[in-house]
Amino acid sequence: MDSTRRKFLKIAGLSAVAGIGAPAGLNMLMNKNVQAAGGHGDAAPAAHGGGHGEAPTGKRYGMVIDTVKFHERPGLAEKAIKACHSYHNVPDFGNNKDEIKWLWNERFANAFPDKSHYKKDDDLNSNQFLVLCNHCDNPPCVRACPTKATFKNKDGIVMMDFHRCIGCRFCMAACPYGARSFNWRDPRGEKDGRPFIKETNKLFPTRMRGVVEKCNFCSWRLAQGKEPLCVEACGGTGAMVFGDLNDPHSEVSQVLRTRFTIQRKPTLGTKPSVFYII
Amino acid sequence: MLEKALKGNGTYWAWMFLLLGIMGVGGICYIVQYNYGLGATGMSRDVTWGIYISQFTFLVGVAAGGLMLVLPYYLHHYKDFGRITILGEFMAIAAVIMCLLFIMADLGQPLRALNVVFHPTPNSMLFYDMIVLNGYLFLNVICGWAVLHAEYKGVKYSNWVKPLIYLSIPWAISIHTVTAYLYCGLPGRHFWLTAVLAPRFLASAFAAGPALLLIIALVMKQTTKFDVGRVAQNKLVTIIGYAAIVNFFLLGCEVFVGYYSNIPGHMHTLDYLYFGLADHHTGEVFNNLVPFMRASVVMGLAGIALLFYSRKVQSDAQLAVACVLIFTSFWIDKGLGLVLGGFVPTPLEHITEYYPTAVELGITAGIWATGGFILTILYKVAISVKLENEKTA
């Protein structure tokens, strides 16, 4: 008698915990995921079994990088990188270990490891390809962040709150594009009289040590009606085209409609907002 | 009850002061790291988690391993574990505290740690890890202490403790499952992206945790009057042995999937860990973990064989060696290879190797010493109560 009662209570208790806990947790997870899908907030009905794919409403900023134009113009990529890094007070520690970078060059095999094959043409092997945060529509970093220090704006831009970040670096493990950097040491410091930030730009905050940072698509400039610094640095070359992917009349949409482009690691389902013409 | 920890012989005090000394060194190293930033460690832009997070991962397993003592006793009324169940619960307390310390040591902005509570984020696995780890700590503190205190008073523990003990059983599974989910849900990290990660974590935990406990029990058998008993010892051998075998089976599954599918992403880290991985462009071979990982396999398999043999010949010395081999094997496997290996190669297929710095090792030793310190106090109290009770009985 007693032992059956105990058995019953055991089972009842366990099922109650599972029953109450699991669906609630799952619900939260689902809702959050949809929220994380963000600019894609339109995807909400889809997640609940409704529509098909993305609805073309709401802004979703994106970029096309025409690598051919970059390769025709040596030095242009470096100019874009410099424009970004110097404005955003990205420190230079002079070593790989502490390195911080928002926009940088990679070889094809590193930028597109899943598109690598034996018999590549010479250009692919020798040229460099600009990489940056992909501002994914479904960003794994936002999913991983335990404090919402990294989050997705309504316009699709994945942002960082330097003041909330606890420096756990979970987002860095989660990012499949290596787009994130950590302040391993004080970026405002110096070594042998040489400051890590050559000239501090007072228009953009410097960071403290112990937080993660990355490209923000110059969201603060977009608010002023300007283009991102790297796009501006490319001038009228069309090497970088920026705009609203959901606006069919934007330049970036027109390029995407007429040219063959690729994304980095599309099979991971992150839906990158940066496209490449190779 | 805690006053029992204040009475001890010379060896006891020497041991405690040794641990305090190491904790002090760890504290000084932490001040260095706190003032400089995490750059004082060997971690880099490419290998963003190092020995802190890998120790954390391993110790969650040690904590969960306590389950293998609690479950047989409370759920199956296996009376022979009566003397050691409390040791499992107390080991879990020390291990979880070490886990929390390792996480704090790893944070870039430790003073902001409570942001995880202020801005709860249910889509982050770290949020759940915070809940399950702290929950498990409280469950074990409450259950362990309540049961032992009742024994101290010579009465049976109150009925309200029972549901908490039952809750602690699935909870133990949850801590290691959620810890595995930290890793196996990340796209672009092929080595971690495997559904057997959580089962493998549990298997290695159920071997490593009881192995550590058995080592301590054998040491206590020599240094105190406390003997866990032959029957319990033999039962633990079965548990450790089979859990260790399951772990190696699952490791074998990983190796098969990687190499038979021949998918580069699935092979890269295994190559790096067991054979060395060459850089695409330069051809340079990176292999700083290879000797450790190979030693891990050899020690683990030898440990399993010796474990069962030691039971056959009833040798405590061989049993202790077997347990040390298995514990060390799994410490290397999870406390080094799993976390560090996951970062090689990087998502951009660069290879950066990680070497911990002296400061980092100092902090790590300090945290282990803290765990040892807490564990010694708890065990001192527990066995004093047990021995006293047996004397009066």
PDB file of N, CA and C in Angstrom, chain A residues 53-121:
ATOM      1  N   GLY A  53       7.509  31.719 -46.214  1.00  0.00           N
ATOM      2  CA  GLY A  53       8.714  32.532 -46.297  1.00  0.00           C
ATOM      3  C   GLY A  53       8.492  33.933 -45.787  1.00  0.00           C
ATOM      4  N   GLU A  54       9.256  34.885 -46.369  1.00  0.00           N
ATOM      5  CA  GLU A  54       9.248  36.226 -45.824  1.00  0.00           C
ATOM      6  C   GLU A  54       8.208  37.097 -46.506  1.00  0.00           C
ATOM      7  N   ALA A  55       7.567  37.904 -45.710  1.00  0.00           N
ATOM      8  CA  ALA A  55       6.683  38.904 -46.287  1.00  0.00           C
ATOM      9  C   ALA A  55       7.523  40.130 -46.583  1.00  0.00           C
ATOM     10  N   PRO A  56       7.266  40.843 -47.677  1.00  0.00           N
ATOM     11  CA  PRO A  56       8.151  41.941 -48.065  1.00  0.00           C
ATOM     12  C   PRO A  56       7.850  43.235 -47.318  1.00  0.00           C
ATOM     13  N   THR A  57       7.517  43.141 -46.056  1.00  0.00           N
ATOM     14  CA  THR A  57       7.262  44.371 -45.306  1.00  0.00           C
ATOM     15  C   THR A  57       8.390  44.636 -44.346  1.00  0.00           C
ATOM     16  N   GLY A  58       8.518  45.886 -43.935  1.00  0.00           N
ATOM     17  CA  GLY A  58       9.543  46.243 -42.971  1.00  0.00           C
ATOM     18  C   GLY A  58      10.891  46.354 -43.634  1.00  0.00           C
ATOM     19  N   LYS A  59      11.762  47.164 -43.026  1.00  0.00           N
ATOM     20  CA  LYS A  59      13.094  47.349 -43.593  1.00  0.00           C
ATOM     21  C   LYS A  59      13.966  46.155 -43.262  1.00  0.00           C
ATOM     22  N   ARG A  60      14.815  45.789 -44.181  1.00  0.00           N
ATOM     23  CA  ARG A  60      15.866  44.839 -43.838  1.00  0.00           C
ATOM     24  C   ARG A  60      17.104  45.252 -44.608  1.00  0.00           C
ATOM     25  N   TYR A  61      18.007  45.863 -43.895  1.00  0.00           N
ATOM     26  CA  TYR A  61      19.207  46.364 -44.557  1.00  0.00           C
ATOM     27  C   TYR A  61      20.120  45.221 -44.970  1.00  0.00           C
ATOM     28  N   GLY A  62      20.733  45.387 -46.120  1.00  0.00           N
ATOM     29  CA  GLY A  62      21.656  44.377 -46.605  1.00  0.00           C
ATOM     30  C   GLY A  62      22.673  45.000 -47.544  1.00  0.00           C
ATOM     31  N   MET A  63      23.566  44.173 -48.038  1.00  0.00           N
ATOM     32  CA  MET A  63      24.692  44.695 -48.810  1.00  0.00           C
ATOM     33  C   MET A  63      25.114  43.689 -49.880  1.00  0.00           C
ATOM     34  N   VAL A  64      25.498  44.233 -51.018  1.00  0.00           N
ATOM     35  CA  VAL A  64      26.124  43.389 -52.026  1.00  0.00           C
ATOM     36  C   VAL A  64      27.565  43.836 -52.181  1.00  0.00           C
ATOM     37  N   ILE A  65      28.493  42.888 -52.107  1.00  0.00           N
ATOM     38  CA  ILE A  65      29.909  43.199 -52.312  1.00  0.00           C
ATOM     39  C   ILE A  65      30.315  42.644 -53.669  1.00  0.00           C
ATOM     40  N   ASP A  66      30.669  43.528 -54.580  1.00  0.00           N
ATOM     41  CA  ASP A  66      31.093  43.104 -55.918  1.00  0.00           C
ATOM     42  C   ASP A  66      32.599  42.887 -55.871  1.00  0.00           C
ATOM     43  N   THR A  67      33.000  41.656 -55.677  1.00  0.00           N
ATOM     44  CA  THR A  67      34.430  41.400 -55.470  1.00  0.00           C
ATOM     45  C   THR A  67      35.248  41.663 -56.737  1.00  0.00           C
ATOM     46  N   VAL A  68      34.587  41.551 -57.897  1.00  0.00           N
ATOM     47  CA  VAL A  68      35.307  41.825 -59.147  1.00  0.00           C
ATOM     48  C   VAL A  68      35.771  43.277 -59.162  1.00  0.00           C
ATOM     49  N   LYS A  69      34.870  44.172 -58.756  1.00  0.00           N
ATOM     50  CA  LYS A  69      35.227  45.599 -58.745  1.00  0.00           C
ATOM     51  C   LYS A  69      36.352  45.872 -57.753  1.00  0.00           C
ATOM     52  N   PHE A  70      36.340  45.147 -56.645  1.00  0.00           N
ATOM     53  CA  PHE A  70      37.437  45.331 -55.685  1.00  0.00           C
ATOM     54  C   PHE A  70      38.762  44.865 -56.277  1.00  0.00           C
ATOM     55  N   HIS A  71      38.710  43.755 -57.005  1.00  0.00           N
ATOM     56  CA  HIS A  71      39.968  43.223 -57.540  1.00  0.00           C
ATOM     57  C   HIS A  71      40.496  44.070 -58.681  1.00  0.00           C
ATOM     58  N   GLU A  72      39.587  44.775 -59.352  1.00  0.00           N
ATOM     59  CA  GLU A  72      40.035  45.690 -60.407  1.00  0.00           C
ATOM     60  C   GLU A  72      40.665  46.949 -59.835  1.00  0.00           C
ATOM     61  N   ARG A  73      40.366  47.220 -58.576  1.00  0.00           N
ATOM     62  CA  ARG A  73      40.865  48.455 -57.959  1.00  0.00           C
ATOM     63  C   ARG A  73      41.668  48.123 -56.700  1.00  0.00           C
ATOM     64  N   PRO A  74      42.936  47.777 -56.854  1.00  0.00           N
ATOM     65  CA  PRO A  74      43.750  47.446 -55.675  1.00  0.00           C
ATOM     66  C   PRO A  74      43.773  48.634 -54.710  1.00  0.00           C
ATOM     67  N   GLY A  75      43.699  48.318 -53.427  1.00  0.00           N
ATOM     68  CA  GLY A  75      43.738  49.379 -52.420  1.00  0.00           C
ATOM     69  C   GLY A  75      42.365  49.858 -51.994  1.00  0.00           C
ATOM     70  N   LEU A  76      41.347  49.545 -52.794  1.00  0.00           N
ATOM     71  CA  LEU A  76      40.002  50.028 -52.452  1.00  0.00           C
ATOM     72  C   LEU A  76      39.494  49.363 -51.169  1.00  0.00           C
ATOM     73  N   ALA A  77      39.721  48.058 -51.047  1.00  0.00           N
ATOM     74  CA  ALA A  77      39.271  47.326 -49.858  1.00  0.00           C
ATOM     75  C   ALA A  77      39.943  47.906 -48.620  1.00  0.00           C
ATOM     76  N   GLU A  78      41.236  48.172 -48.743  1.00  0.00           N
ATOM     77  CA  GLU A  78      41.976  48.711 -47.604  1.00  0.00           C
ATOM     78  C   GLU A  78      41.427  50.077 -47.204  1.00  0.00           C
ATOM     79  N   LYS A  79      41.029  50.847 -48.225  1.00  0.00           N
ATOM     80  CA  LYS A  79      40.470  52.167 -47.967  1.00  0.00           C
ATOM     81  C   LYS A  79      39.165  52.032 -47.168  1.00  0.00           C
ATOM     82  N   ALA A  80      38.349  51.068 -47.585  1.00  0.00           N
ATOM     83  CA  ALA A  80      37.070  50.843 -46.893  1.00  0.00           C
ATOM     84  C   ALA A  80      37.319  50.408 -45.445  1.00  0.00           C
ATOM     85  N   ILE A  81      38.296  49.500 -45.267  1.00  0.00           N
ATOM     86  CA  ILE A  81      38.610  49.010 -43.920  1.00  0.00           C
ATOM     87  C   ILE A  81      39.067  50.169 -43.033  1.00  0.00           C
ATOM     88  N   LYS A  82      39.933  51.012 -43.628  1.00  0.00           N
ATOM     89  CA  LYS A  82      40.486  52.126 -42.843  1.00  0.00           C
ATOM     90  C   LYS A  82      39.368  53.093 -42.446  1.00  0.00           C
ATOM     91  N   ALA A  83      38.473  53.360 -43.396  1.00  0.00           N
ATOM     92  CA  ALA A  83      37.375  54.280 -43.102  1.00  0.00           C
ATOM     93  C   ALA A  83      36.566  53.766 -41.911  1.00  0.00           C
ATOM     94  N   CYS A  84      36.311  52.463 -41.923  1.00  0.00           N
ATOM     95  CA  CYS A  84      35.520  51.860 -40.843  1.00  0.00           C
ATOM     96  C   CYS A  84      36.283  51.884 -39.528  1.00  0.00           C
ATOM     97  N   HIS A  85      37.476  51.325 -39.546  1.00  0.00           N
ATOM     98  CA  HIS A  85      38.205  51.128 -38.295  1.00  0.00           C
ATOM     99  C   HIS A  85      38.615  52.440 -37.644  1.00  0.00           C
ATOM    100  N   SER A  86      39.004  53.437 -38.453  1.00  0.00           N
ATOM    101  CA  SER A  86      39.461  54.666 -37.814  1.00  0.00           C
ATOM    102  C   SER A  86      38.267  55.434 -37.244  1.00  0.00           C
ATOM    103  N   TYR A  87      37.141  55.423 -37.924  1.00  0.00           N
ATOM    104  CA  TYR A  87      35.987  56.140 -37.393  1.00  0.00           C
ATOM    105  C   TYR A  87      35.464  55.464 -36.126  1.00  0.00           C
ATOM    106  N   HIS A  88      35.433  54.130 -36.140  1.00  0.00           N
ATOM    107  CA  HIS A  88      34.854  53.401 -35.018  1.00  0.00           C
ATOM    108  C   HIS A  88      35.836  53.142 -33.880  1.00  0.00           C
ATOM    109  N   ASN A  89      36.968  53.795 -33.920  1.00  0.00           N
ATOM    110  CA  ASN A  89      37.961  53.638 -32.851  1.00  0.00           C
ATOM    111  C   ASN A  89      38.327  52.177 -32.613  1.00  0.00           C
ATOM    112  N   VAL A  90      38.506  51.430 -33.693  1.00  0.00           N
ATOM    113  CA  VAL A  90      38.930  50.033 -33.564  1.00  0.00           C
ATOM    114  C   VAL A  90      40.427  50.018 -33.261  1.00  0.00           C
ATOM    115  N   PRO A  91      40.807  49.484 -32.103  1.00  0.00           N
ATOM    116  CA  PRO A  91      42.214  49.538 -31.704  1.00  0.00           C
ATOM    117  C   PRO A  91      43.084  48.579 -32.516  1.00  0.00           C
ATOM    118  N   ASP A  92      44.358  48.904 -32.586  1.00  0.00           N
ATOM    119  CA  ASP A  92      45.324  48.015 -33.230  1.00  0.00           C
ATOM    120  C   ASP A  92      46.359  47.625 -32.174  1.00  0.00           C
ATOM    121  N   PHE A  93      46.322  46.356 -31.755  1.00  0.00           N
ATOM    122  CA  PHE A  93      47.232  45.914 -30.692  1.00  0.00           C
ATOM    123  C   PHE A  93      48.547  45.383 -31.271  1.00  0.00           C
ATOM    124  N   GLY A  94      48.578  45.231 -32.583  1.00  0.00           N
ATOM    125  CA  GLY A  94      49.799  44.759 -33.211  1.00  0.00           C
ATOM    126  C   GLY A  94      50.055  43.274 -33.032  1.00  0.00           C
ATOM    127  N   ASN A  95      49.032  42.495 -32.655  1.00  0.00           N
ATOM    128  CA  ASN A  95      49.205  41.040 -32.614  1.00  0.00           C
ATOM    129  C   ASN A  95      47.884  40.353 -32.938  1.00  0.00           C
ATOM    130  N   ASN A  96      47.969  39.088 -33.341  1.00  0.00           N
ATOM    131  CA  ASN A  96      46.766  38.348 -33.734  1.00  0.00           C
ATOM    132  C   ASN A  96      45.906  37.953 -32.539  1.00  0.00           C
ATOM    133  N   LYS A  97      46.554  37.728 -31.416  1.00  0.00           N
ATOM    134  CA  LYS A  97      45.845  37.205 -30.248  1.00  0.00           C
ATOM    135  C   LYS A  97      44.769  38.173 -29.773  1.00  0.00           C
ATOM    136  N   ASP A  98      45.129  39.456 -29.686  1.00  0.00           N
ATOM    137  CA  ASP A  98      44.195  40.451 -29.155  1.00  0.00           C
ATOM    138  C   ASP A  98      43.389  41.139 -30.255  1.00  0.00           C
ATOM    139  N   GLU A  99      43.626  40.740 -31.486  1.00  0.00           N
ATOM    140  CA  GLU A  99      43.109  41.495 -32.637  1.00  0.00           C
ATOM    141  C   GLU A  99      41.604  41.789 -32.572  1.00  0.00           C
ATOM    142  N   ILE A 100      41.258  43.010 -32.980  1.00  0.00           N
ATOM    143  CA  ILE A 100      39.857  43.397 -33.123  1.00  0.00           C
ATOM    144  C   ILE A 100      39.673  43.867 -34.557  1.00  0.00           C
ATOM    145  N   LYS A 101      38.649  43.335 -35.223  1.00  0.00           N
ATOM    146  CA  LYS A 101      38.397  43.777 -36.597  1.00  0.00           C
ATOM    147  C   LYS A 101      36.908  43.707 -36.902  1.00  0.00           C
ATOM    148  N   TRP A 102      36.439  44.690 -37.644  1.00  0.00           N
ATOM    149  CA  TRP A 102      35.027  44.748 -38.011  1.00  0.00           C
ATOM    150  C   TRP A 102      34.854  44.374 -39.475  1.00  0.00           C
ATOM    151  N   LEU A 103      35.817  44.764 -40.273  1.00  0.00           N
ATOM    152  CA  LEU A 103      35.762  44.563 -41.724  1.00  0.00           C
ATOM    153  C   LEU A 103      37.177  44.209 -42.139  1.00  0.00           C
ATOM    154  N   TRP A 104      37.348  43.067 -42.809  1.00  0.00           N
ATOM    155  CA  TRP A 104      38.712  42.679 -43.155  1.00  0.00           C
ATOM    156  C   TRP A 104      38.743  41.767 -44.366  1.00  0.00           C
ATOM    157  N   ASN A 105      39.938  41.512 -44.850  1.00  0.00           N
ATOM    158  CA  ASN A 105      40.148  40.684 -46.029  1.00  0.00           C
ATOM    159  C   ASN A 105      40.432  39.235 -45.662  1.00  0.00           C
ATOM    160  N   GLU A 106      39.863  38.318 -46.427  1.00  0.00           N
ATOM    161  CA  GLU A 106      40.178  36.902 -46.268  1.00  0.00           C
ATOM    162  C   GLU A 106      40.391  36.302 -47.652  1.00  0.00           C
ATOM    163  N   ARG A 107      41.087  35.170 -47.676  1.00  0.00           N
ATOM    164  CA  ARG A 107      41.164  34.441 -48.939  1.00  0.00           C
ATOM    165  C   ARG A 107      39.848  33.723 -49.202  1.00  0.00           C
ATOM    166  N   PHE A 108      39.630  33.360 -50.450  1.00  0.00           N
ATOM    167  CA  PHE A 108      38.367  32.718 -50.823  1.00  0.00           C
ATOM    168  C   PHE A 108      38.112  31.473 -49.985  1.00  0.00           C
ATOM    169  N   ALA A 109      39.165  30.646 -49.825  1.00  0.00           N
ATOM    170  CA  ALA A 109      39.001  29.377 -49.107  1.00  0.00           C
ATOM    171  C   ALA A 109      38.596  29.595 -47.656  1.00  0.00           C
ATOM    172  N   ASN A 110      38.943  30.766 -47.097  1.00  0.00           N
ATOM    173  CA  ASN A 110      38.595  31.043 -45.709  1.00  0.00           C
ATOM    174  C   ASN A 110      37.248  31.749 -45.590  1.00  0.00           C
ATOM    175  N   ALA A 111      36.972  32.620 -46.551  1.00  0.00           N
ATOM    176  CA  ALA A 111      35.695  33.335 -46.524  1.00  0.00           C
ATOM    177  C   ALA A 111      34.556  32.391 -46.885  1.00  0.00           C
ATOM    178  N   PHE A 112      34.824  31.483 -47.822  1.00  0.00           N
ATOM    179  CA  PHE A 112      33.793  30.544 -48.290  1.00  0.00           C
ATOM    180  C   PHE A 112      34.300  29.106 -48.185  1.00  0.00           C
ATOM    181  N   PRO A 113      34.558  28.620 -46.961  1.00  0.00           N
ATOM    182  CA  PRO A 113      35.202  27.293 -46.845  1.00  0.00           C
ATOM    183  C   PRO A 113      34.373  26.169 -47.473  1.00  0.00           C
ATOM    184  N   ASP A 114      33.041  26.331 -47.507  1.00  0.00           N
ATOM    185  CA  ASP A 114      32.233  25.249 -48.070  1.00  0.00           C
ATOM    186  C   ASP A 114      32.118  25.347 -49.584  1.00  0.00           C
ATOM    187  N   LYS A 115      32.672  26.406 -50.167  1.00  0.00           N
ATOM    188  CA  LYS A 115      32.631  26.517 -51.625  1.00  0.00           C
ATOM    189  C   LYS A 115      34.007  26.281 -52.226  1.00  0.00           C
ATOM    190  N   SER A 116      34.874  25.722 -51.419  1.00  0.00           N
ATOM    191  CA  SER A 116      36.237  25.502 -51.885  1.00  0.00           C
ATOM    192  C   SER A 116      36.307  24.196 -52.656  1.00  0.00           C
ATOM    193  N   HIS A 117      37.084  24.150 -53.685  1.00  0.00           N
ATOM    194  CA  HIS A 117      37.253  22.899 -54.404  1.00  0.00           C
ATOM    195  C   HIS A 117      38.659  22.838 -54.963  1.00  0.00           C
ATOM    196  N   TYR A 118      38.996  21.707 -55.580  1.00  0.00           N
ATOM    197  CA  TYR A 118      40.378  21.493 -56.029  1.00  0.00           C
ATOM    198  C   TYR A 118      40.865  22.479 -57.076  1.00  0.00           C
ATOM    199  N   LYS A 119      40.044  22.614 -58.129  1.00  0.00           N
ATOM    200  CA  LYS A 119      40.552  23.303 -59.323  1.00  0.00           C
ATOM    201  C   LYS A 119      39.991  24.707 -59.427  1.00  0.00           C
ATOM    202  N   LYS A 120      40.417  25.558 -58.525  1.00  0.00           N
ATOM    203  CA  LYS A 120      39.925  26.925 -58.566  1.00  0.00           C
ATOM    204  C   LYS A 120      40.718  27.733 -59.584  1.00  0.00           C
ATOM    205  N   ASP A 121      40.037  28.772 -60.136  1.00  0.00           N
ATOM    206  CA  ASP A 121      40.798  29.607 -61.071  1.00  0.00           C
ATOM    207  C   ASP A 121      41.774  30.492 -60.295  1.00  0.00           C
TER     208      ASP A 121
END
